[in-house]
CSV table of C-alpha atoms and ligand atoms in Angstrom, one decimal:
chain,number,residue,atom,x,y,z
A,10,UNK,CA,-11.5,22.2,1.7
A,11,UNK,CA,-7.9,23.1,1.2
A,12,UNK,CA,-4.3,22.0,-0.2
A,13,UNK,CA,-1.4,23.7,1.2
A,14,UNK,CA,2.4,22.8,1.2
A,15,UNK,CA,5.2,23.4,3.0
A,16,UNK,CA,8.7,22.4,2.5
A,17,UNK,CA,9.7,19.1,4.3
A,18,UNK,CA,13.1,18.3,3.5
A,19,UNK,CA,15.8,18.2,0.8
A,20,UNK,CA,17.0,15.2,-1.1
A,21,UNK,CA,20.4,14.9,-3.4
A,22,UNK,CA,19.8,18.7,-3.2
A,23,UNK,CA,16.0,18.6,-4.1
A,24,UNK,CA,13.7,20.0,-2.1
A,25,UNK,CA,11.1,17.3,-0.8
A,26,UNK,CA,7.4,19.3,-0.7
A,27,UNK,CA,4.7,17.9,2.2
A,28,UNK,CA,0.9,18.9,1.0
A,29,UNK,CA,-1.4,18.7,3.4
A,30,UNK,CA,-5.1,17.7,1.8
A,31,UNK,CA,-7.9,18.8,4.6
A,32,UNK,CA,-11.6,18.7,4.1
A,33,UNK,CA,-14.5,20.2,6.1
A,34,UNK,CA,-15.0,16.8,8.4
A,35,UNK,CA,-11.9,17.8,10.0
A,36,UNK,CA,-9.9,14.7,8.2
A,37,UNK,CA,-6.5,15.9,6.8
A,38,UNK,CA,-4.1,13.6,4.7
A,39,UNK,CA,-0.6,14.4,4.2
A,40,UNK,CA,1.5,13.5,1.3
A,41,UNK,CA,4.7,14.2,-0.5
A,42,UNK,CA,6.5,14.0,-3.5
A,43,UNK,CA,9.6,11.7,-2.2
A,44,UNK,CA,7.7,8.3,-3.4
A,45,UNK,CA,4.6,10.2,-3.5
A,46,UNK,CA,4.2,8.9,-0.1
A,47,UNK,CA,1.3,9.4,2.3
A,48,UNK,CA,3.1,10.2,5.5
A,49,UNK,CA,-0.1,10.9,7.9
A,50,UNK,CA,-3.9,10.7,8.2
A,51,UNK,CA,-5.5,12.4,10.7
A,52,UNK,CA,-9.4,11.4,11.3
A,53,UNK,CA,-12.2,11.8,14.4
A,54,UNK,CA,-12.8,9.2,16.7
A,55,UNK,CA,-16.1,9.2,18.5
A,56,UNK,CA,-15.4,11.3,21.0
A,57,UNK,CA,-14.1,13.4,18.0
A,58,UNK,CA,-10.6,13.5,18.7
A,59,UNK,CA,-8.3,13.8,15.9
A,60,UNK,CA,-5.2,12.1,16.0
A,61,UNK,CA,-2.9,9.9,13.3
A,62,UNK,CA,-4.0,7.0,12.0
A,63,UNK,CA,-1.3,5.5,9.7
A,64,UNK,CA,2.4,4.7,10.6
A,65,UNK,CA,4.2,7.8,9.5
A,66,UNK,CA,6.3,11.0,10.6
A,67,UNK,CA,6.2,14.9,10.3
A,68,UNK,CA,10.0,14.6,10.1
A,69,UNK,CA,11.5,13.5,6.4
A,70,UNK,CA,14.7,12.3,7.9
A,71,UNK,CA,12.9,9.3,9.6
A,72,UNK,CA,12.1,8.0,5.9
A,73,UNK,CA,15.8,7.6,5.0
A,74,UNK,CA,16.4,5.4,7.9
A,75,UNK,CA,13.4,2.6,6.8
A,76,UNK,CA,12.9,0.6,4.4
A,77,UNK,CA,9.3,-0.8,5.7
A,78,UNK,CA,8.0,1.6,2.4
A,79,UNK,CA,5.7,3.6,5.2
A,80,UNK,CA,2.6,4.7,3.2
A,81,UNK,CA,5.3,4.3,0.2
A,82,UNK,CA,4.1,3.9,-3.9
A,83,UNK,CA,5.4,1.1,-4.7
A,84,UNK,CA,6.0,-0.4,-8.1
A,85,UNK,CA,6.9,-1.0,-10.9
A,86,UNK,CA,5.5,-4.6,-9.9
A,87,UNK,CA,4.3,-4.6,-6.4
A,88,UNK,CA,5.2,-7.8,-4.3
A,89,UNK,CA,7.3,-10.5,-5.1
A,90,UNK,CA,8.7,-11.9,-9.1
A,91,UNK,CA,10.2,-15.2,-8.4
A,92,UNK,CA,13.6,-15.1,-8.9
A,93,UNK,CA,13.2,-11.3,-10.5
A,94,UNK,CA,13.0,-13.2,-14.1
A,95,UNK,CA,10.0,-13.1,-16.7
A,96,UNK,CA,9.6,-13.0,-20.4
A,97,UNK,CA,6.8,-11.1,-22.3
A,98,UNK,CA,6.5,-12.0,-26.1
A,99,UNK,CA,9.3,-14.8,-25.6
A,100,UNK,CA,11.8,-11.9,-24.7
A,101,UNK,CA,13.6,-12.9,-21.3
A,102,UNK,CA,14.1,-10.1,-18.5
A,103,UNK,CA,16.7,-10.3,-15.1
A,104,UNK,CA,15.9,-7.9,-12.6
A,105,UNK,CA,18.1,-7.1,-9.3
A,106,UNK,CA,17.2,-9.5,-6.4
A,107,UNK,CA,17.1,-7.5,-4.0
A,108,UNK,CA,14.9,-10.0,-1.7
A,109,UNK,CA,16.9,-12.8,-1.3
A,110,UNK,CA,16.6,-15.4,-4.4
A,111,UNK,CA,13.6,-12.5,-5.8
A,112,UNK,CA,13.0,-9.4,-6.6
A,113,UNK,CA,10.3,-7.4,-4.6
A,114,UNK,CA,8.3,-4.1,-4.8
A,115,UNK,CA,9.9,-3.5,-8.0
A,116,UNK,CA,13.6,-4.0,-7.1
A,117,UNK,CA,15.8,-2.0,-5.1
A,118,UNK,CA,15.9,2.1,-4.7
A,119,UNK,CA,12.8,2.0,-7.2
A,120,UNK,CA,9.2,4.6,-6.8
A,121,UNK,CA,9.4,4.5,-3.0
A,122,UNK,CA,12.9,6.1,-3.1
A,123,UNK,CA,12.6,8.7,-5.9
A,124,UNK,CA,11.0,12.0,-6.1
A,125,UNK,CA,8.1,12.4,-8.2
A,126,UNK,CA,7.4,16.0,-9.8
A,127,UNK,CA,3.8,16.9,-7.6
A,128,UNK,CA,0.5,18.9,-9.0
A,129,UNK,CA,-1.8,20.2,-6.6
A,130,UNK,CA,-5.5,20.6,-7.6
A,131,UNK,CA,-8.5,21.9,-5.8
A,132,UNK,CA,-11.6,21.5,-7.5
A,133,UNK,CA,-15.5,21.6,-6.2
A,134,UNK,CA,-15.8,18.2,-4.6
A,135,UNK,CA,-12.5,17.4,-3.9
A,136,UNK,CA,-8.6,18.7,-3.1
A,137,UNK,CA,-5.3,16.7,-4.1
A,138,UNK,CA,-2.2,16.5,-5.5
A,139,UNK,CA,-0.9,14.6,-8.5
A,140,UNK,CA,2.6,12.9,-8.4
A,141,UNK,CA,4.2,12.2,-12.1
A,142,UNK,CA,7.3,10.1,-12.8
A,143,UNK,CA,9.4,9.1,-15.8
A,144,UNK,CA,10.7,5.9,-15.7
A,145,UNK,CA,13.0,5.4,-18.2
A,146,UNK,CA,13.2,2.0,-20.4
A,147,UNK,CA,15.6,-0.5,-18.5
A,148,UNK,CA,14.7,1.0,-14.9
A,149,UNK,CA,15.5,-1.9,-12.7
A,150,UNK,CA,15.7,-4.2,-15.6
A,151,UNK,CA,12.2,-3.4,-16.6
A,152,UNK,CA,11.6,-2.8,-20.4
A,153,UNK,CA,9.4,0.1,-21.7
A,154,UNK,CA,9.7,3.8,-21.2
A,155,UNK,CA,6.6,4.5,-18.4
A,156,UNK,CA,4.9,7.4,-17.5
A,157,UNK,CA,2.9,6.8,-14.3
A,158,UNK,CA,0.1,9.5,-12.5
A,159,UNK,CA,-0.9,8.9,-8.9
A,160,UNK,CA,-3.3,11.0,-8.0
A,161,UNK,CA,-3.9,11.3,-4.3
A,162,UNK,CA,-7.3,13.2,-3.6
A,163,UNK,CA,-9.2,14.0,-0.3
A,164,UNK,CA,-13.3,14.5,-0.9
A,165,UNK,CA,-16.3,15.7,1.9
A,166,UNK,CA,-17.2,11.9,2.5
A,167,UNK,CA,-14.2,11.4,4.0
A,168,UNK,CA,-13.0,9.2,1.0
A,169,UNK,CA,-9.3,9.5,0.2
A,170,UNK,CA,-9.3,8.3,-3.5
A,171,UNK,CA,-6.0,6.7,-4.7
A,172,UNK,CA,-6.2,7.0,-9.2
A,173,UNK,CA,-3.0,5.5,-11.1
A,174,UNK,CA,-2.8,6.2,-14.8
A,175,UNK,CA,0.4,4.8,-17.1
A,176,UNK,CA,1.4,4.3,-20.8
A,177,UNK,CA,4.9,2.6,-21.6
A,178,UNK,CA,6.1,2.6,-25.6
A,179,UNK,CA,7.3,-1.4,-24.9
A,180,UNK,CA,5.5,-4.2,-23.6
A,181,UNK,CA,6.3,-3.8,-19.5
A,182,UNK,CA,4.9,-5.2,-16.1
A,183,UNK,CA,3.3,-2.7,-14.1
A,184,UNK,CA,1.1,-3.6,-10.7
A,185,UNK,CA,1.5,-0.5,-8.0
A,186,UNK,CA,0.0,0.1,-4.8
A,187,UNK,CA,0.3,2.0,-1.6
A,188,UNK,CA,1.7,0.5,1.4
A,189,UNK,CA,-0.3,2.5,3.9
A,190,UNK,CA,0.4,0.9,7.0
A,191,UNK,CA,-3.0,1.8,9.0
A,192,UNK,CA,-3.6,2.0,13.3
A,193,UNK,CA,-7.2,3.3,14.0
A,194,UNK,CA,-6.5,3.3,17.3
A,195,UNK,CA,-4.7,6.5,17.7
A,196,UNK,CA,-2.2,4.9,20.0
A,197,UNK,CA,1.1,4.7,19.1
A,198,UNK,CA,1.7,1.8,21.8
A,199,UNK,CA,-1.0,0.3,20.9
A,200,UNK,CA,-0.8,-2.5,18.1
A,201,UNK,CA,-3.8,-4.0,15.6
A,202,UNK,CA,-4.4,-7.2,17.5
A,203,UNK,CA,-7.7,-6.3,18.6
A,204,UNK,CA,-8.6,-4.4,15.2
A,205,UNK,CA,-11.6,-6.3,13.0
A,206,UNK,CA,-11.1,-7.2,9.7
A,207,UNK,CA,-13.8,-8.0,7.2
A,208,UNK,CA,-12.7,-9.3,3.7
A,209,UNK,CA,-14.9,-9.9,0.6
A,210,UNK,CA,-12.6,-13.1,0.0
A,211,UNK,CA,-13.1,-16.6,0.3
A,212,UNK,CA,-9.5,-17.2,-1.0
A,213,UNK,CA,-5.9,-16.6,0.2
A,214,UNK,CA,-2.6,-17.2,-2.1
A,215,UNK,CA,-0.4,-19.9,-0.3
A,216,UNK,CA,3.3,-18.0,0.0
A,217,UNK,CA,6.7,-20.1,0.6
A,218,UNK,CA,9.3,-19.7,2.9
A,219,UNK,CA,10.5,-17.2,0.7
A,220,UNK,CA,7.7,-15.0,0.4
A,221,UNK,CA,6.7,-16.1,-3.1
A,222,UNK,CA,3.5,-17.0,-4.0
A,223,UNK,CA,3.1,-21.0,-4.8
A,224,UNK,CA,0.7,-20.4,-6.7
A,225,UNK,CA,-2.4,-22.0,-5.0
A,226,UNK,CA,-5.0,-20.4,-4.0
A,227,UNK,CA,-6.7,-21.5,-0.6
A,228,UNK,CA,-10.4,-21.8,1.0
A,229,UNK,CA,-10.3,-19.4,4.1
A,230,UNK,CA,-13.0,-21.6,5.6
A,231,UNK,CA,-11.8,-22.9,9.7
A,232,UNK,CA,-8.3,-21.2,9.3
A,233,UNK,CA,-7.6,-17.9,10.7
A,234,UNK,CA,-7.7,-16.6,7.6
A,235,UNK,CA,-11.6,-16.5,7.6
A,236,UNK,CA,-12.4,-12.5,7.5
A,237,UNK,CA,-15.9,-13.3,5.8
A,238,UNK,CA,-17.1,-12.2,9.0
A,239,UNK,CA,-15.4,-9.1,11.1
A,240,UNK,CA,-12.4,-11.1,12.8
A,241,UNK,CA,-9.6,-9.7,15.4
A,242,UNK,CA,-6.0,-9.9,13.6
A,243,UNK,CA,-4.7,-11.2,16.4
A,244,UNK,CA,-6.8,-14.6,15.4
A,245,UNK,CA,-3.6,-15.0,13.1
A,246,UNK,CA,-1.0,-14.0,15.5
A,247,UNK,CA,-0.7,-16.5,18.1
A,248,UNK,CA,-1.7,-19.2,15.6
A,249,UNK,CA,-0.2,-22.0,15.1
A,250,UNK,CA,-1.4,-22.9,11.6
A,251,UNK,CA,1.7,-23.2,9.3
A,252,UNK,CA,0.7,-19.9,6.7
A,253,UNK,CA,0.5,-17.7,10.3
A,254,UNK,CA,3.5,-19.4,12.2
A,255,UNK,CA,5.9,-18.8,8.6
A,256,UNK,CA,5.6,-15.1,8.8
A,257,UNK,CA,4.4,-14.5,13.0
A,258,UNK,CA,1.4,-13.1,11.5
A,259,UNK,CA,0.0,-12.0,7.8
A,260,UNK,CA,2.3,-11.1,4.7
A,261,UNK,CA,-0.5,-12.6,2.3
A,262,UNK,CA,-2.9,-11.4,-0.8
A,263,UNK,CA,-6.4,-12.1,-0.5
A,264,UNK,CA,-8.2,-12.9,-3.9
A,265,UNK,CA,-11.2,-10.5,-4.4
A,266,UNK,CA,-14.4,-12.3,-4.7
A,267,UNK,CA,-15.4,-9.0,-6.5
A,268,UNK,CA,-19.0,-9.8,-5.7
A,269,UNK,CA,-20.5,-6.4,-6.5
A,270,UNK,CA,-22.0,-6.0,-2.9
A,271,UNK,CA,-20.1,-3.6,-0.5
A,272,UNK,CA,-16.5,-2.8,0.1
A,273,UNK,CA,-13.6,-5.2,-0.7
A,274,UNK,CA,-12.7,-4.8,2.6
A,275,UNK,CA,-13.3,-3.0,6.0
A,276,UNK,CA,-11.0,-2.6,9.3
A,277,UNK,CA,-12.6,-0.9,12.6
A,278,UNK,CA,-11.1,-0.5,16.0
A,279,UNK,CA,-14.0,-0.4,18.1
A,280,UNK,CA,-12.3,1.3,21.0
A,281,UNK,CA,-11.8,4.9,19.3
A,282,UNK,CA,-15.1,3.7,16.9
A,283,UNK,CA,-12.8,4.5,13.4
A,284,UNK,CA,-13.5,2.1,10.2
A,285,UNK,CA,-12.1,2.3,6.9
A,286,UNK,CA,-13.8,0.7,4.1
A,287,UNK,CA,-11.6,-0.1,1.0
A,288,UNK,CA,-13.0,-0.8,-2.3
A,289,UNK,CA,-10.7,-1.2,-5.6
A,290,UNK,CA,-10.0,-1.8,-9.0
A,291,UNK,CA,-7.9,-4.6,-8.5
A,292,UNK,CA,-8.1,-8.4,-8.0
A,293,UNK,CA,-6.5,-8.6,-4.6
A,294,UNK,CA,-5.5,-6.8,-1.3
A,295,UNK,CA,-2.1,-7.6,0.4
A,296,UNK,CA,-2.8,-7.8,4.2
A,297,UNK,CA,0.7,-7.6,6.0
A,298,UNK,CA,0.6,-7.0,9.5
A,299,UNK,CA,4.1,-5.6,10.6
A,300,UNK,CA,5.5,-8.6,11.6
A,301,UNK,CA,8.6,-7.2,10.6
A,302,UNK,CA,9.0,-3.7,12.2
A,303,UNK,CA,11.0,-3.5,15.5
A,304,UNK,CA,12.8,-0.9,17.6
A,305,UNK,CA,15.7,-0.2,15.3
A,306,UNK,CA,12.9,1.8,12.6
A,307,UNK,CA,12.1,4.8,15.1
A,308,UNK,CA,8.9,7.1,13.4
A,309,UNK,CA,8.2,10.3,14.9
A,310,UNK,CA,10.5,9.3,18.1
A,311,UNK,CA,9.0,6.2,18.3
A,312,UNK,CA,10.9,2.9,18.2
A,313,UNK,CA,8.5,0.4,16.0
A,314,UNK,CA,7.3,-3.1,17.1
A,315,UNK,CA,5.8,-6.1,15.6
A,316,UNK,CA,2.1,-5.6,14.7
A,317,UNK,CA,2.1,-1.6,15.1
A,318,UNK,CA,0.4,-1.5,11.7
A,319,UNK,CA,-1.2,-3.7,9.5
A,320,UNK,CA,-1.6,-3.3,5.2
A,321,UNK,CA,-4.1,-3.3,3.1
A,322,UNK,CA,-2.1,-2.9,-0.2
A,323,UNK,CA,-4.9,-2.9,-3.2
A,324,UNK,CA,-3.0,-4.5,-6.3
A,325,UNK,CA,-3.3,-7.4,-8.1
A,326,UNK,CA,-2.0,-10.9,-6.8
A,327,UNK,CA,1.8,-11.0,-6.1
A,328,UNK,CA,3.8,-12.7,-9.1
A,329,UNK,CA,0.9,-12.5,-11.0
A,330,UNK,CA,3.5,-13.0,-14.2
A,331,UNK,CA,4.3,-16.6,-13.1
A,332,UNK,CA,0.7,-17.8,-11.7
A,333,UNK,CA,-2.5,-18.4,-14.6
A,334,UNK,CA,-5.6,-16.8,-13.1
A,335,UNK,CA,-3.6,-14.2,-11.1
A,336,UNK,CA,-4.6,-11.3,-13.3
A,337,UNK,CA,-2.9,-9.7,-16.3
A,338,UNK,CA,0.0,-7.3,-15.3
A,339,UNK,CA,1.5,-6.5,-18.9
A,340,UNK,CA,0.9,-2.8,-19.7
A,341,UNK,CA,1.5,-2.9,-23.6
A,342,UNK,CA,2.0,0.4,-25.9
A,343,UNK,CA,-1.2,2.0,-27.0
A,344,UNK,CA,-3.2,1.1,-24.2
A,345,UNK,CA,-3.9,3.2,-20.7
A,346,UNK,CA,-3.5,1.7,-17.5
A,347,UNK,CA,-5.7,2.7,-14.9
A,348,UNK,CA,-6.4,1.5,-10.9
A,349,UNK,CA,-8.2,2.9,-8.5
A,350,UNK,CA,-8.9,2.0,-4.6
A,351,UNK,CA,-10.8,4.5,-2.2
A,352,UNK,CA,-10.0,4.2,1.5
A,353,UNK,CA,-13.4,5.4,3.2
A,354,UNK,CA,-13.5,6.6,6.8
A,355,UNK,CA,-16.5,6.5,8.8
A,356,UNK,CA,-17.4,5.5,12.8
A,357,UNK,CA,-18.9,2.8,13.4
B,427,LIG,C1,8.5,-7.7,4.1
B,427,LIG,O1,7.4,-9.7,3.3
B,427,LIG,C2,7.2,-8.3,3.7
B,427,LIG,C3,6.6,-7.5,2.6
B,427,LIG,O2,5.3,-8.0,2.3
B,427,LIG,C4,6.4,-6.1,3.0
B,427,LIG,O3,5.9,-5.3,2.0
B,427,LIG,C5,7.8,-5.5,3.4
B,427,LIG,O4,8.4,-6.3,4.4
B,427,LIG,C6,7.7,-4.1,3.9
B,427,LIG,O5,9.4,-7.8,3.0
């Protein structure tokens, strides 16, 4: 196994570093320390080809021009606060609305957009890099002065292994995730309607017009929705059921049924044979299928179109501040946040 680096750009006069994480299975995972982004993952089909299989780009520039958060970190609260208010302790906080009447993925120019000072490690079992920021108290609105770790790691079973670790000195909201955008297929033409989804979740949060949770929580049972069983995302694409039709597709947290039998999720594209298996720390996974992307965000020379990629952003539910039963997403002094979620890839 092996880390290496090479420089990959230069940012307000800083230079941007690319790491390249391989292991012995010929799977390699680049990432780098502008929003300690993932920017590729290359992994075998079955006829052993390697090729990428997340929306990204070998060129940094192509970053600067998006704002899709391609394999981004994002935080400090991932998703959407309502109306980018909340109060902790009866102390009221504003943040920037920089999502129409709300605040999303933590407000604008937040993790996704600054450079985080990187760490390579290489130890017996495993190779990675670990990104650190400072984010002082008032970033964005937020109270508390944070120190975050993401440590990106590669291992021999093919596991990329995503650990977060924080401590803030004020009470603060803190829910990050990575917005890997995955396409098994290999194809850059080709989009995720005819990938298979499998989701340990028998509940979906309802979302508004606006993209904000309303809070209830819905039975997946006869709506295309139902990922109990392997499903084709394209069920939910030409679907005329009112949550598919509001967003032309998914932009919506499943609720973890946290069983304790087998992965939180799984997503396979039987053509090249490649699965990933997700399993996480955290109560929900955001499934958003690129409903959004078009021809004016161009990656690696290619122009983007709707469904290119789909998410599965590990976090817990969106606006959990605002909902009872969403999870606790207050990070208070004296107490270590951790998260984890492992992406596992395998052929079927
Ligand atoms: C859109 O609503 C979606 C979000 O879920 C997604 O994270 C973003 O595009 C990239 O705002």
């Amino acid at each position: 196994m092996e880390v290496s680096k090479i420089e990959f750009g230069l940012f307000h006069n800083q230079t941007i570093w690319q790491y390249t994480l391989t292991n012995d299975n010929r799977m390699k995972l680049k990432v780098m320390n502008y929003g300690a982004t993932l920017t590729n993952i290359e992994a075998p089909d079955k006829q052993g080809n390697t090729t990428r299989v997340v929306i990204g780009s070998d060129h940094f520039h192509d970053y600067l021009q998006e704002d899709a958060y391609f394999g981004a970190t994002v935080g400090r609260v991932a998703g959407r606060i309502t109306a980018g208010r909340f109060s902790i302790d009866g102390t009221n906080y504003q943040l920037p609305l920089n999502d129409g009447k709300n605040t999303n993925h933590g407000g604008p120019d937040s993790f996704e957009h600054l450079i985080w000072d990187s760490h390579p490690f290489s130890k017996a079992d495993q190779v990675g890099v670990r990104f650190d920021l400072f984010s002082p108290n008032g970033t964005n609105g937020f109270p508390g002065n944070l120190n975050i770790s993401v440590f990106y790691s590669l291992n021999q079973k093919n596991e990329w292994h995503l650990h977060y670790e924080a401590t803030t000195d004020k009470p603060t909201l803190l829910n990050p995730t990575n917005h890997v955008y995955f396409n098994l297929a290999g194809d850059p033409d080709r989009t995720v309607d005819s990938h298979l989804l499998k989701l340990a979740s028998h509940r979906f949060g309802e979302i508004k017009k606006d993209g904000t949770p309303t809070g209830r929580l819905i039975d997946v049972a006869d709506t295309p929705f139902d990922f109990t069983k392997s499903a084709a995302l394209k069920q939910g694409f030409d679907s005329d059921y009112p949550q598919n039709k509001l967003v032309n597709g998914y932009d919506h947290p499943f609720f973890l049924d946290k069983s304790g039998e087998g992965p939180d999720a799984v997503l396979e594209e039987p053509l090249s044979g490649r699965q990933v298996s997700m399993t996480t720390t955290n109560n929900a996974v955001v499934v958003y299928s690129g409903n959004a992307l078009s021809s004016q965000i161009v990656m690696d020379g290619k122009p983007m179109k709707a469904h290119l990629g789909m998410t599965l952003e590990a976090q817990m539910m969106p606006d959990a501040i605002h909902h009872e039963g969403f999870g606790n997403i207050i990070l208070r002094p004296g107490v270590k946040y951790e998260a984890d979620t492992v992406y596992r890839f395998d052929l079927i």
